[in-house]
């Protein structure tokens, strides 16, 4: 039976087509063109960051952020184990060693107390990942970073629109990375952005993004760089998406509220917004009361035409990262009990009720 409620699909109802056609008509389809600078400008204005640099995807954004800070072999970077694999792989690409920390049960974000326990003389940076759109405790993490002279990197891939007070994620650390993959809140198909308030870091990111090209001299390269550029076509889509950012975020908040109401009589635990934080609800995620319920529930939902995903498997449980790792019981528990429910912005209230009814019938 075909799935009738997908977990995600992008909403491309604004100027996306118009701007892409402009790229095609003008032949500016590569990584030069007006939309690159316009998307960067609009993104930095929206998030309140001084500098924003488009890149080819979110993983490249993280890689460049780490390289711009000078992270490399011999360094340790503290990262939550409960994250998407790209956060950790980007650290490995630089030659540095990822050091895993556990999650907090209430917000599912990295545990600052565990960060303190994992500090060594080789620790150079902390990578905060705002998982599923809820901000990390950035005040605690910034306190640790400042006290120990560490860099603070923010993986904002899942957290476009998330804030603490009025400050958008990406504005607490030295440098931040966003992703615009097809299921992210703002999408360009594939794409990413590095954000920072530090001009020197921004310059380094732009330099490394474009093959380490020296200024004012054609074909002269003074470092080993990368081709991590975004195309004008992707930036055109991104600019059109950004024009609708408020609507996309509002739709997601409303869907999360519908799930909250529809599941309020059940023992399902929603990924709740902590006081003082703005959750951007990239995904509407829930925990089942007992781990053995999870997979049968996902199968029941699938046979009812409802697509779901498990939460991420903690990275320290994967073969290439498991060798030296200790247990991380909270992250393991969340990973075993979590389900991402359909979360795309066009979802209707009736569809959300249908998902909730199916969950209720599984539990009874
Ligand atoms: C999506 C994502 C990334 C990577 O982004 P890509 O654009 O897919 O390369 C990095 N970190 C997290 C937490 C993500 O969810």
Tab-separated table of N, CA, C and O in Angstrom, residues 209-265:
chain	number	residue	atom	x	y	z
A	209	UNK	N	36.414	27.471	0.796
A	209	UNK	CA	35.263	27.016	-0.001
A	209	UNK	C	35.588	27.019	-1.491
A	209	UNK	O	35.109	26.176	-2.243
A	210	UNK	N	36.397	27.972	-1.927
A	210	UNK	CA	36.684	28.140	-3.355
A	210	UNK	C	38.093	27.747	-3.719
A	210	UNK	O	38.819	28.521	-4.341
A	211	UNK	N	38.531	26.563	-3.337
A	211	UNK	CA	39.829	25.985	-3.734
A	211	UNK	C	41.032	26.757	-3.211
A	211	UNK	O	42.132	26.650	-3.765
A	212	UNK	N	40.842	27.558	-2.154
A	212	UNK	CA	41.979	28.289	-1.601
A	212	UNK	C	42.542	29.316	-2.561
A	212	UNK	O	43.747	29.599	-2.554
A	213	UNK	N	41.663	29.880	-3.380
A	213	UNK	CA	42.092	30.873	-4.373
A	213	UNK	C	42.569	32.144	-3.680
A	213	UNK	O	41.879	32.697	-2.830
A	214	UNK	N	43.758	32.595	-4.062
A	214	UNK	CA	44.286	33.837	-3.490
A	214	UNK	C	43.536	35.027	-4.071
A	214	UNK	O	43.013	34.965	-5.182
A	215	UNK	N	43.505	36.107	-3.330
A	215	UNK	CA	42.811	37.310	-3.804
A	215	UNK	C	43.633	37.985	-4.899
A	215	UNK	O	44.854	37.984	-4.852
A	216	UNK	N	42.929	38.606	-5.839
A	216	UNK	CA	43.549	39.482	-6.838
A	216	UNK	C	44.535	38.759	-7.760
A	216	UNK	O	45.431	39.391	-8.317
A	217	UNK	N	44.452	37.447	-7.919
A	217	UNK	CA	45.384	36.797	-8.840
A	217	UNK	C	44.720	35.523	-9.348
A	217	UNK	O	44.505	34.587	-8.580
A	218	UNK	N	44.430	35.465	-10.614
A	218	UNK	CA	43.756	34.309	-11.187
A	218	UNK	C	44.610	33.042	-11.091
A	218	UNK	O	45.801	33.075	-11.365
A	219	UNK	N	43.960	31.930	-10.733
A	219	UNK	CA	44.601	30.610	-10.717
A	219	UNK	C	45.814	30.518	-9.807
A	219	UNK	O	46.689	29.686	-10.008
A	220	UNK	N	45.885	31.390	-8.806
A	220	UNK	CA	46.952	31.252	-7.820
A	220	UNK	C	46.316	30.841	-6.498
A	220	UNK	O	45.447	31.530	-5.981
A	221	UNK	N	46.752	29.677	-5.981
A	221	UNK	CA	46.123	29.102	-4.788
A	221	UNK	C	47.175	28.992	-3.699
A	221	UNK	O	48.266	28.485	-3.951
A	222	UNK	N	46.871	29.481	-2.506
A	222	UNK	CA	47.907	29.501	-1.466
A	222	UNK	C	47.638	28.531	-0.318
A	222	UNK	O	48.438	28.468	0.623
A	223	UNK	N	46.530	27.782	-0.362
A	223	UNK	CA	46.302	26.666	0.573
A	223	UNK	C	45.552	25.572	-0.184
A	223	UNK	O	45.014	25.818	-1.271
A	224	UNK	N	45.519	24.358	0.417
A	224	UNK	CA	44.715	23.289	-0.179
A	224	UNK	C	43.261	23.535	0.223
A	224	UNK	O	42.895	23.384	1.385
A	225	UNK	N	42.455	23.961	-0.725
A	225	UNK	CA	41.051	24.251	-0.441
A	225	UNK	C	40.129	23.181	-0.993
A	225	UNK	O	40.550	22.055	-1.272
A	226	UNK	N	38.886	23.530	-1.129
A	226	UNK	CA	37.835	22.585	-1.546
A	226	UNK	C	36.930	23.280	-2.554
A	226	UNK	O	36.880	24.499	-2.605
A	227	UNK	N	36.187	22.485	-3.326
A	227	UNK	CA	35.057	23.060	-4.040
A	227	UNK	C	33.808	22.742	-3.221
A	227	UNK	O	33.209	21.679	-3.374
A	228	UNK	N	33.450	23.647	-2.344
A	228	UNK	CA	32.254	23.504	-1.513
A	228	UNK	C	31.255	24.612	-1.848
A	228	UNK	O	30.502	25.061	-1.003
A	229	UNK	N	31.272	25.079	-3.105
A	229	UNK	CA	30.399	26.199	-3.466
A	229	UNK	C	28.953	25.754	-3.696
A	229	UNK	O	28.694	24.630	-4.143
A	230	UNK	N	28.016	26.661	-3.445
A	230	UNK	CA	26.608	26.458	-3.771
A	230	UNK	C	26.344	27.000	-5.172
A	230	UNK	O	27.019	27.936	-5.614
A	231	UNK	N	25.368	26.438	-5.870
A	231	UNK	CA	25.017	26.987	-7.186
A	231	UNK	C	24.007	28.125	-7.039
A	231	UNK	O	23.261	28.194	-6.062
A	232	UNK	N	23.988	28.983	-8.059
A	232	UNK	CA	23.020	30.081	-8.114
A	232	UNK	C	21.590	29.531	-8.104
A	232	UNK	O	20.690	30.146	-7.525
A	233	UNK	N	21.391	28.354	-8.715
A	233	UNK	CA	20.050	27.740	-8.741
A	233	UNK	C	19.607	27.383	-7.324
A	233	UNK	O	18.471	27.671	-6.922
A	234	UNK	N	20.502	26.787	-6.552
A	234	UNK	CA	20.161	26.453	-5.159
A	234	UNK	C	19.895	27.721	-4.360
A	234	UNK	O	18.951	27.776	-3.568
A	235	UNK	N	20.735	28.738	-4.563
A	235	UNK	CA	20.547	29.987	-3.819
A	235	UNK	C	19.221	30.644	-4.199
A	235	UNK	O	18.568	31.263	-3.355
A	236	UNK	N	18.808	30.493	-5.464
A	236	UNK	CA	17.518	31.044	-5.915
A	236	UNK	C	16.381	30.384	-5.134
A	236	UNK	O	15.454	31.051	-4.660
A	237	UNK	N	16.462	29.060	-4.989
A	237	UNK	CA	15.437	28.339	-4.218
A	237	UNK	C	15.489	28.783	-2.761
A	237	UNK	O	14.460	29.039	-2.135
A	238	UNK	N	16.709	28.922	-2.234
A	238	UNK	CA	16.871	29.315	-0.838
A	238	UNK	C	16.290	30.689	-0.543
A	238	UNK	O	15.631	30.892	0.479
A	239	UNK	N	16.515	31.631	-1.464
A	239	UNK	CA	15.985	32.983	-1.263
A	239	UNK	C	14.451	32.955	-1.236
A	239	UNK	O	13.830	33.573	-0.366
A	240	UNK	N	13.872	32.180	-2.157
A	240	UNK	CA	12.404	32.077	-2.191
A	240	UNK	C	11.885	31.407	-0.917
A	240	UNK	O	10.849	31.810	-0.368
A	241	UNK	N	12.613	30.404	-0.432
A	241	UNK	CA	12.221	29.735	0.819
A	241	UNK	C	12.270	30.714	1.987
A	241	UNK	O	11.384	30.743	2.837
A	242	UNK	N	13.323	31.513	2.005
A	242	UNK	CA	13.527	32.429	3.120
A	242	UNK	C	12.436	33.502	3.172
A	242	UNK	O	12.049	33.955	4.250
A	243	UNK	N	11.928	33.881	1.998
A	243	UNK	CA	10.818	34.848	1.968
A	243	UNK	C	9.605	34.302	2.713
A	243	UNK	O	8.766	35.063	3.178
A	244	UNK	N	9.511	32.975	2.806
A	244	UNK	CA	8.356	32.346	3.450
A	244	UNK	C	8.704	31.746	4.812
A	244	UNK	O	7.941	30.939	5.360
A	245	UNK	N	9.848	32.151	5.354
A	245	UNK	CA	10.334	31.516	6.592
A	245	UNK	C	9.317	31.599	7.725
A	245	UNK	O	9.069	30.599	8.415
A	246	UNK	N	8.714	32.775	7.906
A	246	UNK	CA	7.773	32.928	9.022
A	246	UNK	C	6.591	31.973	8.880
A	246	UNK	O	6.141	31.371	9.852
A	247	UNK	N	6.091	31.842	7.654
A	247	UNK	CA	4.950	30.943	7.423
A	247	UNK	C	5.337	29.480	7.661
A	247	UNK	O	4.573	28.721	8.253
A	248	UNK	N	6.517	29.102	7.182
A	248	UNK	CA	6.952	27.711	7.359
A	248	UNK	C	7.105	27.392	8.842
A	248	UNK	O	6.658	26.339	9.319
A	249	UNK	N	7.721	28.313	9.581
A	249	UNK	CA	7.944	28.084	11.012
A	249	UNK	C	6.612	28.072	11.778
A	249	UNK	O	6.402	27.241	12.667
A	250	UNK	N	5.704	28.974	11.406
A	250	UNK	CA	4.410	29.034	12.088
A	250	UNK	C	3.618	27.752	11.834
A	250	UNK	O	2.972	27.216	12.748
A	251	UNK	N	3.684	27.240	10.600
A	251	UNK	CA	2.969	26.000	10.278
A	251	UNK	C	3.504	24.854	11.137
A	251	UNK	O	2.738	24.037	11.665
A	252	UNK	N	4.810	24.816	11.328
A	252	UNK	CA	5.415	23.737	12.110
A	252	UNK	C	5.033	23.841	13.580
A	252	UNK	O	4.789	22.825	14.243
A	253	UNK	N	4.985	25.040	14.094
A	253	UNK	CA	4.571	25.220	15.499
A	253	UNK	C	3.137	24.752	15.687
A	253	UNK	O	2.784	24.131	16.685
A	254	UNK	N	2.299	25.081	14.708
A	254	UNK	CA	0.893	24.706	14.807
A	254	UNK	C	0.743	23.180	14.766
A	254	UNK	O	-0.022	22.605	15.551
A	255	UNK	N	1.493	22.543	13.869
A	255	UNK	CA	1.424	21.077	13.775
A	255	UNK	C	1.874	20.445	15.101
A	255	UNK	O	1.248	19.507	15.592
A	256	UNK	N	2.940	20.979	15.677
A	256	UNK	CA	3.419	20.457	16.966
A	256	UNK	C	2.335	20.604	18.043
A	256	UNK	O	2.139	19.707	18.879
A	257	UNK	N	1.642	21.737	18.022
A	257	UNK	CA	0.560	21.967	18.977
A	257	UNK	C	-0.580	20.963	18.759
A	257	UNK	O	-1.139	20.424	19.715
A	258	UNK	N	-0.910	20.682	17.513
A	258	UNK	CA	-1.957	19.692	17.217
A	258	UNK	C	-1.568	18.315	17.762
A	258	UNK	O	-2.398	17.616	18.354
A	259	UNK	N	-0.311	17.937	17.541
A	259	UNK	CA	0.143	16.634	18.069
A	259	UNK	C	0.037	16.616	19.594
A	259	UNK	O	-0.356	15.619	20.193
A	260	UNK	N	0.420	17.739	20.211
A	260	UNK	CA	0.403	17.818	21.673
A	260	UNK	C	-1.018	17.587	22.199
A	260	UNK	O	-1.229	16.793	23.122
A	261	UNK	N	-1.964	18.270	21.565
A	261	UNK	CA	-3.361	18.106	21.996
A	261	UNK	C	-3.842	16.685	21.726
A	261	UNK	O	-4.443	16.046	22.594
A	262	UNK	N	-3.577	16.171	20.536
A	262	UNK	CA	-4.111	14.870	20.137
A	262	UNK	C	-3.509	13.723	20.950
A	262	UNK	O	-4.129	12.678	21.095
A	263	UNK	N	-2.292	13.923	21.481
A	263	UNK	CA	-1.630	12.839	22.224
A	263	UNK	C	-1.643	13.077	23.734
A	263	UNK	O	-1.023	12.324	24.488
A	264	UNK	N	-2.391	14.116	24.176
A	264	UNK	CA	-2.304	14.509	25.587
A	264	UNK	C	-2.826	13.423	26.539
A	264	UNK	O	-2.386	13.345	27.679
A	265	UNK	N	-3.723	12.571	26.058
A	265	UNK	CA	-4.285	11.528	26.937
A	265	UNK	C	-3.469	10.234	26.881
A	265	UNK	O	-3.882	9.230	27.454
